[in-house]
XYZ file of C-alpha atoms in Angstrom:
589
model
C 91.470 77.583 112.014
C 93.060 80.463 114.085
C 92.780 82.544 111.156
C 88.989 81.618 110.656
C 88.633 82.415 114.213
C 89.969 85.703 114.430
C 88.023 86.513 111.016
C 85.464 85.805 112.485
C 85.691 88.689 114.731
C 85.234 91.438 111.665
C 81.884 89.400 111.230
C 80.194 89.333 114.377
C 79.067 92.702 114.358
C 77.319 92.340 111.438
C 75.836 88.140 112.091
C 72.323 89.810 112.255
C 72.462 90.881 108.800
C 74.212 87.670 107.809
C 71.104 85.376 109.637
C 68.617 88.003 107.740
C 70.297 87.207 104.054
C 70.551 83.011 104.711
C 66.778 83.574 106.140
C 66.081 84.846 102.760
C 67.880 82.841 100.679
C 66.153 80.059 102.322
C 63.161 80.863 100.971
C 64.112 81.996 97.736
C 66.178 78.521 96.859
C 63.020 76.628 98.595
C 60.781 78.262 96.086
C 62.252 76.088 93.040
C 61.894 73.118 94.841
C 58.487 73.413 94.609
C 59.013 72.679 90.764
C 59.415 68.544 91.236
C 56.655 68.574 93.407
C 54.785 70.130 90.643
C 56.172 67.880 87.815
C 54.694 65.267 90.077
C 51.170 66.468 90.280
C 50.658 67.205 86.515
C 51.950 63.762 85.636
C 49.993 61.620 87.538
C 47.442 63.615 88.946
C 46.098 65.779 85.654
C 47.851 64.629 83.035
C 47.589 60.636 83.749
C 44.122 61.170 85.351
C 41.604 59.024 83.482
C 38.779 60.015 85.794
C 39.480 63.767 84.627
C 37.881 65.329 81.266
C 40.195 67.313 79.032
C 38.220 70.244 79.902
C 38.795 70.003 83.493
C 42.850 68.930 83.146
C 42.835 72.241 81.763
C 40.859 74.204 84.266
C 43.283 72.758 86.375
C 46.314 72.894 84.515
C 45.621 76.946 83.878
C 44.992 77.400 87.640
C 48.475 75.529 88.805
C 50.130 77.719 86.531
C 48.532 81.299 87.091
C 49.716 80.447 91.022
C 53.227 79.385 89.824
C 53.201 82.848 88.001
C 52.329 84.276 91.043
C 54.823 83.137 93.355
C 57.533 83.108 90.197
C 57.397 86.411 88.563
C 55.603 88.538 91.541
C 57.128 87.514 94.754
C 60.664 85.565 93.974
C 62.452 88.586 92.106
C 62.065 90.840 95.285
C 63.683 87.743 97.481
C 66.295 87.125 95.013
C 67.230 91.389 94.470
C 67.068 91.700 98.867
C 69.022 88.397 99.015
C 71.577 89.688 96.806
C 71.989 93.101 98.085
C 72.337 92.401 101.623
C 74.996 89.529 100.902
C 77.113 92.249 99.252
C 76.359 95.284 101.639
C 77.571 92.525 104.704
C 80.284 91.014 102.668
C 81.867 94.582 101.325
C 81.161 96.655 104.893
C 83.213 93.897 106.738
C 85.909 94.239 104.212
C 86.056 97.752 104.938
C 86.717 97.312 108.277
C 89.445 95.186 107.635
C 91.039 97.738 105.574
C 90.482 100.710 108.239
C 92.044 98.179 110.764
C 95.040 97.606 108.395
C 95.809 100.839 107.854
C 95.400 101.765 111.205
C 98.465 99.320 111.709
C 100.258 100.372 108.740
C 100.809 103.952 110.034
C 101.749 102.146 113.483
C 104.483 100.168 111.888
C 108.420 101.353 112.389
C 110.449 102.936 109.596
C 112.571 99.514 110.346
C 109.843 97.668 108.790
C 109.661 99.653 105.700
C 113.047 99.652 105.149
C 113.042 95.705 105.058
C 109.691 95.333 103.326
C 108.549 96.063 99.995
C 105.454 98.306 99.466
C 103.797 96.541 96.789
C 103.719 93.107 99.255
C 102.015 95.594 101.642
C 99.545 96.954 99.009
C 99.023 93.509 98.291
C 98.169 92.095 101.256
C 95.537 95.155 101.789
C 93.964 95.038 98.596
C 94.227 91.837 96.613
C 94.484 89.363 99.855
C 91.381 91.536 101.424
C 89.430 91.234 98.729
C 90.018 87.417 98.644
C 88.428 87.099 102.081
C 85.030 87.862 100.525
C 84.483 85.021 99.630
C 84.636 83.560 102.699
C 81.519 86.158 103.460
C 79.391 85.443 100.778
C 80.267 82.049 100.039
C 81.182 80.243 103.224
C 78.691 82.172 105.879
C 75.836 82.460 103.581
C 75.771 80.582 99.935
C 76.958 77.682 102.223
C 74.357 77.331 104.486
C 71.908 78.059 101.492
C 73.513 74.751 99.562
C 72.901 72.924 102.805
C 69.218 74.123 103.589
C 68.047 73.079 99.735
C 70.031 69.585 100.137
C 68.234 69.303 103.634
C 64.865 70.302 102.474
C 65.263 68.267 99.117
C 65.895 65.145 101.369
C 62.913 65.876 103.051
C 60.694 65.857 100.161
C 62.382 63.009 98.490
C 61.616 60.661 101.803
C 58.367 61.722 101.690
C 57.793 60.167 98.256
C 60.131 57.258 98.883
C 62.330 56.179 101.151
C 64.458 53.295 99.284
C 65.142 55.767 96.217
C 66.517 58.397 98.423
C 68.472 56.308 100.004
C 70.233 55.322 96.931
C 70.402 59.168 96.097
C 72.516 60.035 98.847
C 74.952 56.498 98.886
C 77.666 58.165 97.703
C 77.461 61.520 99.873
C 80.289 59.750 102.480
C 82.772 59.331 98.977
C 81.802 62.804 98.041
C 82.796 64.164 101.873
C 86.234 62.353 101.805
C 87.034 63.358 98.555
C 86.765 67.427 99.652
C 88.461 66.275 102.798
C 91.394 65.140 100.966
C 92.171 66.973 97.754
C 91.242 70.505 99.102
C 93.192 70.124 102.072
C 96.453 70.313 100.355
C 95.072 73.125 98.250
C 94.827 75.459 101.193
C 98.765 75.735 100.872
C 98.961 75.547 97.376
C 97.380 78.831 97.313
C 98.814 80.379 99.744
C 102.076 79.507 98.415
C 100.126 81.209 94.693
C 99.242 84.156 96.343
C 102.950 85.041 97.647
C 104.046 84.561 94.404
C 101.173 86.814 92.890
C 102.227 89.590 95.501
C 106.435 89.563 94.597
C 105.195 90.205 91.079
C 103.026 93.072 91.876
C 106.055 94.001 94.451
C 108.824 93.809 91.547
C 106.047 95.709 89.130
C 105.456 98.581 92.050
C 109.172 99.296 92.208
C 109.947 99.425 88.528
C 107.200 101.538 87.946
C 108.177 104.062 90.337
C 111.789 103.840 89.055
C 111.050 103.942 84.989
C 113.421 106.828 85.044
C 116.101 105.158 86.000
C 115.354 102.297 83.563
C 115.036 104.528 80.308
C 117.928 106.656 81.872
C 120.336 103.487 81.381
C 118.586 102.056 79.059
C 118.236 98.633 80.222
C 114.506 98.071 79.111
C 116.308 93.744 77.662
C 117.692 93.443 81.181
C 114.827 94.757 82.953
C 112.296 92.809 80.699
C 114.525 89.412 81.815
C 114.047 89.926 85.429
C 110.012 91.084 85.205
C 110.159 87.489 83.212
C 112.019 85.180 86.131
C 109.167 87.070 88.453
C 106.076 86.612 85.679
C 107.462 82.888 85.542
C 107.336 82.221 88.740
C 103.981 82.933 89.183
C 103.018 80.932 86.514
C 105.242 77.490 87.756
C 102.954 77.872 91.075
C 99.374 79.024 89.383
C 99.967 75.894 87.211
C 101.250 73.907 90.460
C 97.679 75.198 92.144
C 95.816 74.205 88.535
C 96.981 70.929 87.913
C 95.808 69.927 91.924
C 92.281 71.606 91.945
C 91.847 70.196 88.729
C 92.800 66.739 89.723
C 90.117 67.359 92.639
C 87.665 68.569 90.170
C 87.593 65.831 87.932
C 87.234 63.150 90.897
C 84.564 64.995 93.017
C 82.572 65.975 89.925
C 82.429 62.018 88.719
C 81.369 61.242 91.969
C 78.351 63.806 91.217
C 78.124 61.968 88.072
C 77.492 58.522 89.091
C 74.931 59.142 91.900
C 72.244 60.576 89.375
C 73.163 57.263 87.307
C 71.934 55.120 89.734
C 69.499 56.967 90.718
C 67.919 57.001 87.189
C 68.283 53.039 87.103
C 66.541 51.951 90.437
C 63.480 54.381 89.643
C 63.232 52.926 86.290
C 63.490 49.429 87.727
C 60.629 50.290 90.166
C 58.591 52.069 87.259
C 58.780 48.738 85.541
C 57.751 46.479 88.212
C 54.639 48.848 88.985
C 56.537 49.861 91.789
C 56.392 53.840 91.397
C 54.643 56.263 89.567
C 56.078 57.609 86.384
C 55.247 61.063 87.691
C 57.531 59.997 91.492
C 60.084 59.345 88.855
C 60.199 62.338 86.812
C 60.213 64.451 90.254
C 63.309 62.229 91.878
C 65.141 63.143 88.234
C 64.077 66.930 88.908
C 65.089 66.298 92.445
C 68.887 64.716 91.683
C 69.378 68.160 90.012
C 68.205 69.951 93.251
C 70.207 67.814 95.129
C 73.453 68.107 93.329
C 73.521 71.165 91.754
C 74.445 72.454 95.389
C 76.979 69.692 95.839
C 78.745 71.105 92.257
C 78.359 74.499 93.562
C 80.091 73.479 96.674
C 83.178 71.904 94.676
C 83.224 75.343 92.497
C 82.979 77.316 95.771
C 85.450 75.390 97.409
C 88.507 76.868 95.508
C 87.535 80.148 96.387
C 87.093 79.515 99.759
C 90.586 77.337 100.466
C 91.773 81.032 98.247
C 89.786 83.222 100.926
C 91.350 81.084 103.733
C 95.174 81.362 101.848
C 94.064 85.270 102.252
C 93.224 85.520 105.875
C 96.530 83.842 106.671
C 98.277 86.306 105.036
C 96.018 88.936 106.096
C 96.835 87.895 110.207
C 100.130 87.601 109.181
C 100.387 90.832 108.135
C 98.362 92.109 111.285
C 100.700 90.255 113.760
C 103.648 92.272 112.575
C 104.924 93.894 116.261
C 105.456 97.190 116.697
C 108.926 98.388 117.286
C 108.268 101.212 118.857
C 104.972 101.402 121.002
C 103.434 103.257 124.209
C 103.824 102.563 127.460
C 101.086 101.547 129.243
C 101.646 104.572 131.686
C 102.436 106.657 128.766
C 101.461 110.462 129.061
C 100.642 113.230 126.555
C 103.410 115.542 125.599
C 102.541 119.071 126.252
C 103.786 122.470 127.278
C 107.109 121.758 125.388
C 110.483 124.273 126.152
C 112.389 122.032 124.149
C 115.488 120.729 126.498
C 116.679 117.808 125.116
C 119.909 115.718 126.339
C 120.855 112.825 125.372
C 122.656 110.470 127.834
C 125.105 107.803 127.426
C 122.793 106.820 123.987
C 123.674 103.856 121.920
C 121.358 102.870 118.762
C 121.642 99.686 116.537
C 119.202 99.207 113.716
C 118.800 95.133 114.663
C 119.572 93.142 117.366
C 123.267 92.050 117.630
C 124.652 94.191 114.974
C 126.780 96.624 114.826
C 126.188 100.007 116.789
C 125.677 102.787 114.513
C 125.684 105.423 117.613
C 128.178 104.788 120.403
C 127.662 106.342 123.941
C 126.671 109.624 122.374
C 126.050 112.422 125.404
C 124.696 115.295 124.046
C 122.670 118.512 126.104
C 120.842 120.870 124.322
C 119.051 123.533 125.524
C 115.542 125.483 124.822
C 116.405 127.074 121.411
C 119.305 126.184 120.728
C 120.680 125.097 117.084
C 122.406 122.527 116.716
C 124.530 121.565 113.527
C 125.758 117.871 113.176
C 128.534 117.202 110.916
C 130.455 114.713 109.360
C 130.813 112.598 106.471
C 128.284 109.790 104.955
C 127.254 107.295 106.899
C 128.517 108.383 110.146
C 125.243 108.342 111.941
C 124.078 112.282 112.127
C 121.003 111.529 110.639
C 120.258 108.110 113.129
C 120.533 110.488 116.032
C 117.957 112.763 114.881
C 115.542 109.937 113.826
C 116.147 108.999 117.731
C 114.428 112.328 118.818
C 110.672 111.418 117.337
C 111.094 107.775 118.378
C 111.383 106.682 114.568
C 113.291 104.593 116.585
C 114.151 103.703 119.820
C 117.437 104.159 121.869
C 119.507 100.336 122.039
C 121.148 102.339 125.371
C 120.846 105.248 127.090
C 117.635 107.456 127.033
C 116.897 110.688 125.986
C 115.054 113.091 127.640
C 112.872 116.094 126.891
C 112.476 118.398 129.585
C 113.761 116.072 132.084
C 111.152 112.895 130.837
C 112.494 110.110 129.255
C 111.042 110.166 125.897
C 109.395 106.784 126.535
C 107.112 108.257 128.894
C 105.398 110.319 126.095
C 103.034 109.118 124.041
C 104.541 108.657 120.356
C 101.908 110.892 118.792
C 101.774 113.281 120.909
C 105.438 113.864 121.005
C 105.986 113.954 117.351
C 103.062 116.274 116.765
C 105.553 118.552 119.045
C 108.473 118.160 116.582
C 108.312 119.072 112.504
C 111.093 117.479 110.183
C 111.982 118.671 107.211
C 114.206 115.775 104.618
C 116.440 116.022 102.441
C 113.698 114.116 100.310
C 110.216 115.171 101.570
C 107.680 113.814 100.176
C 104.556 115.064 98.663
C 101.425 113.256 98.046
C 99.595 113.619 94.443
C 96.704 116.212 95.594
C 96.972 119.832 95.475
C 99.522 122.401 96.825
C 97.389 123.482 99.251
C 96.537 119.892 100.899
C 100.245 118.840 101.243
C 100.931 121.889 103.150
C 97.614 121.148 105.061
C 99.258 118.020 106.617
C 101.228 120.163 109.032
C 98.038 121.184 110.482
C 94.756 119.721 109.335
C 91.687 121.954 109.510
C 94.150 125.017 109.449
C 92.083 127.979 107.570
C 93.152 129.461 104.295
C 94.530 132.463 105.741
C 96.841 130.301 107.787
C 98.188 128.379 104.832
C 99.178 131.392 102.836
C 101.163 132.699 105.285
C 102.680 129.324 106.082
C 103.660 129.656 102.312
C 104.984 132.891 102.337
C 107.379 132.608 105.090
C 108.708 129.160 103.396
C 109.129 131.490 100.230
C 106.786 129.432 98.376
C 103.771 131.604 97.797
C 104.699 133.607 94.938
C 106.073 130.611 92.482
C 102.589 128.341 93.688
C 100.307 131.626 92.215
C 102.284 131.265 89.144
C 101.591 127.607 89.060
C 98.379 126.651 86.292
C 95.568 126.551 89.479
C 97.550 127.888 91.861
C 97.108 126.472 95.475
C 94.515 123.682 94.030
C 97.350 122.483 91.211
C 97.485 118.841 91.833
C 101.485 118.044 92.135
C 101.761 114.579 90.624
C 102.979 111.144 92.863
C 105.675 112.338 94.577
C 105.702 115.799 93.515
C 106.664 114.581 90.413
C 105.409 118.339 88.778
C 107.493 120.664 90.793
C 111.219 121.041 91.068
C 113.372 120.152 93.801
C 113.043 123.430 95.273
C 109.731 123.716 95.142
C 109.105 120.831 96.736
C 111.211 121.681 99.731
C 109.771 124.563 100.391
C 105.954 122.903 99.856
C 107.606 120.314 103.035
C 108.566 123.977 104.600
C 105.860 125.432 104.694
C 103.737 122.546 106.365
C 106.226 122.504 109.214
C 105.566 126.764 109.274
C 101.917 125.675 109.563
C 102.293 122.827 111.979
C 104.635 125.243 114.467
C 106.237 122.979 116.562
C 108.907 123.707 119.445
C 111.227 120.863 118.063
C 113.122 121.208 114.549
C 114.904 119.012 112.686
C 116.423 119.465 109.510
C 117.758 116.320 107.830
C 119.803 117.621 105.151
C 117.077 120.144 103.642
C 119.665 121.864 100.973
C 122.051 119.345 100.056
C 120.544 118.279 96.505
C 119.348 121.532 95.422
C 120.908 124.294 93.103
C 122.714 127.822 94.644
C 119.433 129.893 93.660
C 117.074 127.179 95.517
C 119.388 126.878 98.202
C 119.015 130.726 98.992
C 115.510 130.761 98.886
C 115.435 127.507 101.157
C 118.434 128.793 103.433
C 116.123 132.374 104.249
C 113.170 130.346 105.042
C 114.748 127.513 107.364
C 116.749 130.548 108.953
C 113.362 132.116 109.617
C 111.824 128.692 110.843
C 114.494 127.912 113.712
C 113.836 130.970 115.505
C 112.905 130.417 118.762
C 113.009 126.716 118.134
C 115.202 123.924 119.374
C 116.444 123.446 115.919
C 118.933 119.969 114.821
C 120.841 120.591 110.952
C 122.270 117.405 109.924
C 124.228 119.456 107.286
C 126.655 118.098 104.842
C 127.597 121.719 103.266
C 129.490 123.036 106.082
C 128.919 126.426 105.191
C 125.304 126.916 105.625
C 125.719 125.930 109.696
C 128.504 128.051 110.553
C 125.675 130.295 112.714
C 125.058 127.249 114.454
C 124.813 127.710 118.487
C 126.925 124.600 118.273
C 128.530 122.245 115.921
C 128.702 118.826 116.958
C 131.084 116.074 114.382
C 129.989 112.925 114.150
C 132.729 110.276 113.286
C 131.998 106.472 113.084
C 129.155 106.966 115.617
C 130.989 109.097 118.414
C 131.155 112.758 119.336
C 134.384 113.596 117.818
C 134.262 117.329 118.088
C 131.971 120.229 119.413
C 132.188 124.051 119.598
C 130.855 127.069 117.619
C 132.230 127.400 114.246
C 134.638 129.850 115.168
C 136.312 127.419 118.068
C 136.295 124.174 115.948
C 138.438 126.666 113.476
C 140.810 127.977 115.761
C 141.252 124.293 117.039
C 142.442 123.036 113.861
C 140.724 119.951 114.105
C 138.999 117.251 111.863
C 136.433 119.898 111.645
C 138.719 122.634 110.238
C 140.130 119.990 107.744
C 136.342 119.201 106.557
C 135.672 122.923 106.402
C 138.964 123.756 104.650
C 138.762 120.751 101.894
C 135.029 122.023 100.828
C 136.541 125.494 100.539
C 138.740 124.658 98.018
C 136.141 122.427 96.728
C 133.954 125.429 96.201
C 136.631 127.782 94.088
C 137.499 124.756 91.867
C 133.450 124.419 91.063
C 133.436 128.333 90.838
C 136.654 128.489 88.810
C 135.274 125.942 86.615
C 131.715 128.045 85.756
């Protein structure tokens, strides 16, 4: 019910709208119920009316029907098209709200949940789960109500022909009611349990889609086809789990339907015979069992959707109660006017609670402009301190400051639209050239995104690309090299000019020739800057202001190049082994 409850809040803007359509669709499924009524009159009234002369049954006859025509063909298709289209103009504009809201806390979520959640579950959730909730709109706010009003009014007009017939019409509505009670409260979890199920699939397919490469690469389409299978077959054990229930529930609720019409059909005819009721009262109570349970059906159809559109919401609020790792204070402050002092003191990070520390007691003071190269080998926690510094993260100890303010006094957004990163695998989205380097600064003119391309090196090989700037670059990048792609992720941060640098290992997976290019333009982009290098080719930081090695987590060493030599330290031996690293690779050209 929680779930219903806060749904409920994505409607209530729009319950005007909602009233409007059921208002409508009150009239439009009243209008057929005027067709038993009708049934009635020609039966015993024209048809059975001795008094009457054939010509005037027919007088009458034609007139009835020219009005039926009327109402029928002239005024009910309007209803039924203005019904329609404001029950999916409500329904879809709510659902688009729910998707703005949901991405709105996607792009607040921490890289922590990322890293322990898959996307497809996520794209899941906002698409397939979302669109589940419809239902809910169209069916439970407003088909709903409709079902109800045409069982109410049908009541109505049934009691007003007789009272002991209806009342033998609606004996079994209690049964009916306990019956949905029971067998669709269980379904409720059966789907939701479906719908998980539905999303590891679409998970497991995301994934392997992305990574087909890799697959064809190894050539293990048999194995990979075997575990799609234990996913694909898990989906079916619960759809069939969910199918074999609402099917058991179908086949009692609809004999329930069954036998009230029965009964219905014998008491008239029992009346009819003793000359207690009309033949015409009878044909209208059959035409009226239809009205009367053709909603109740409808309501047994519906009510799979709607236990599936209530599965959906819990998974949608589920999704929506994730907590933020890393959030604003409520005193929180814009960042501005940035020199770009940044210390770090007495910091200790780990990624969750009660493990192990990847950063221990690191104290670290940089000043405005300053580059800084960190060092060390794999896994030693370089590039965790520099995710520190745009609060991808937050600090387990310690605090860092910028210009003598705890980072936590800034607000995140502001503070990272102060800083530009640069990966060792940026990514690029699937539009053109010129909108990926556009992120760095949206609304930047052209002017300013050529030159943001030329001093990343990149403008001469996008003009030979097939549309130049507009060439759309594929998911990922996928259409441009390794170095062209860094230097696309260069130039953005050229356009976005921020007083903060980091580069995250920007020319460790490229070639020598790349590597120059990439080397010239990073060079030019850390001037003036407070610039980071986690680096793991030593020889592309030796102009460093400072070299700082990173061992298990600790400051093991920190100097300029030419002091960590003449030391002779675990530096020097990491410097020296990559050196003869190098001639064997050049000796072996």
């Amino acid at each position: 019910m929680d779930s219903i409850r806060r749904y409920l809040q994505f409607v209530k803007p729009y319950k005007w709208q909602i009233f409007a359509t059921i208002i409508i669709g009150i009239v439009k499924f009243s209008i057929p119920l005027i067709i038993p009524i009708l049934i009635k009159y020609v039966v015993d009234d024209i048809v059975g009316n001795a008094k009457l002369a054939t010509d005037d049954k027919i007088d009458k006859l034609l007139l009835l029907m020219g009005i039926m025509i009327i109402i029928f063909v002239i005024l009910r298709p309007p209803i039924e098209y203005y019904r329609q289209y404001f029950a999916q103009w409500t329904s879809n504009r709510i659902l688009y709200d729910i998707r703005n809201r949901m991405y709105k806390h996607i792009q607040k979520l921490s890289f922590k949940y990322y890293a322990n959640t898959r996307a497809g579950e996520i794209i899941s959730r906002v698409i397939n789960d979302v669109e589940q909730t419809k239902t809910f709109v169209v069916t439970g706010l407003m088909n709903l109500w409709l079902d109800i009003a045409t069982i109410v009014i049908a009541i109505i007009l049934m009691f007003s022909m007789n009272v002991k017939l209806t009342i033998v019409s609606v004996l079994l509505f209690p049964l009916y009611a306990f019956s949905i009670r029971y067998f669709f409260g269980n379904l409720r979890r059966l789907t939701r349990v479906r719908s998980q199920a539905l999303a590891e699939v679409q998970s497991y397919l995301h994934e392997r889609v992305q990574g087909m490469p890799v697959i064809k690469s190894f050539a293990i389409e048999g194995y990979e086809q075997t575990q799609f299978d234990k996913q694909n077959k898990n989906f079916l054990d619960k759809a069939l789990q969910h199918t074999s229930w609402n099917a058991k529930s179908f086949a009692v609720v609809n004999t329930i339907t069954d036998i009230a019409p029965l009964l219905v059909i014998g008491y008239s005819a029992y009346l009819v015979i003793h000359g207690q009721l009309s033949l015409g009262t009878m044909v209208a109570f059959f035409a009226y069992i239809d009205k009367l349970y053709s909603p109740l059906r409808r309501l047994v159809n519906s009510s799979t959707t709607i236990t599936q559109s209530f599965a959906s919401m819990d998974r949608v609020f589920e999704f929506l109660d994730e907590k933020y790792d890393v959030v604003d204070a409520p005193d929180a402050v814009e960042c501005s006017n940035v020199k770009g002092n940044i210390t770090f003191e007495d910091v200790s990070f780990a990624y969750d609670e009660g493990h192990e520390l990847v950063l221990k007691n690191i104290s670290l003071e940089v000043k405005k402009g300053e580059t800084i190269a960190l060092v060390g080998m794999s896994g030693g926690g370089k590039s965790t301190l520099v995710s520190l510094i745009p609060r991808f993260y937050d600090v387990t100890k310690g605090r860092i400051l910028l210009d003598g303010h705890d980072l936590r006094e800034f607000k995140v957004q502001s503070l990272r639209d102060k800083i530009g990163v640069v990966f060792q695998d940026n990514i690029l989205f699937s539009e053109s050239v010129k909108e990926n380097i556009l992120l760095g600064k949206p609304g930047a003119d052209d002017e300013e995104v050529f030159r943001a391309a030329k001093a990343a090196n990149a403008d001469e090989f996008i003009l030979h690309l097939p549309e130049g700037y507009g060439t759309k670059v594929g998911e990922r990048g996928v259409k441009l090299s390794g170095g062209q792609k860094q230097r696309v992720a260069i130039a953005r941060v050229f356009l976005k000019n921020p007083p903060i640098l980091i580069l995250d290992e920007a020319t460790s997976a490229l070639d020598l020739e790349s590597e120059h290019y990439i080397q010239e333009a990073l060079d030019e982009l850390a001037k003036d800057r407070t610039t980071f290098i986690v680096a793991h080719r030593l020889s592309t930081i030796t102009h460093a202001d400072r070299i700082v090695l990173i061992e298990h987590g600790q400051i093991v060493e920190i100097g300029t190049h030419d002091e960590l030599m003449a030391k002779q330290g675990n530096y020097y031996k990491l410097f020296q082994v990559q050196q003869i690293e190098k001639k064997n690779e050049e000796a072996t050209v």
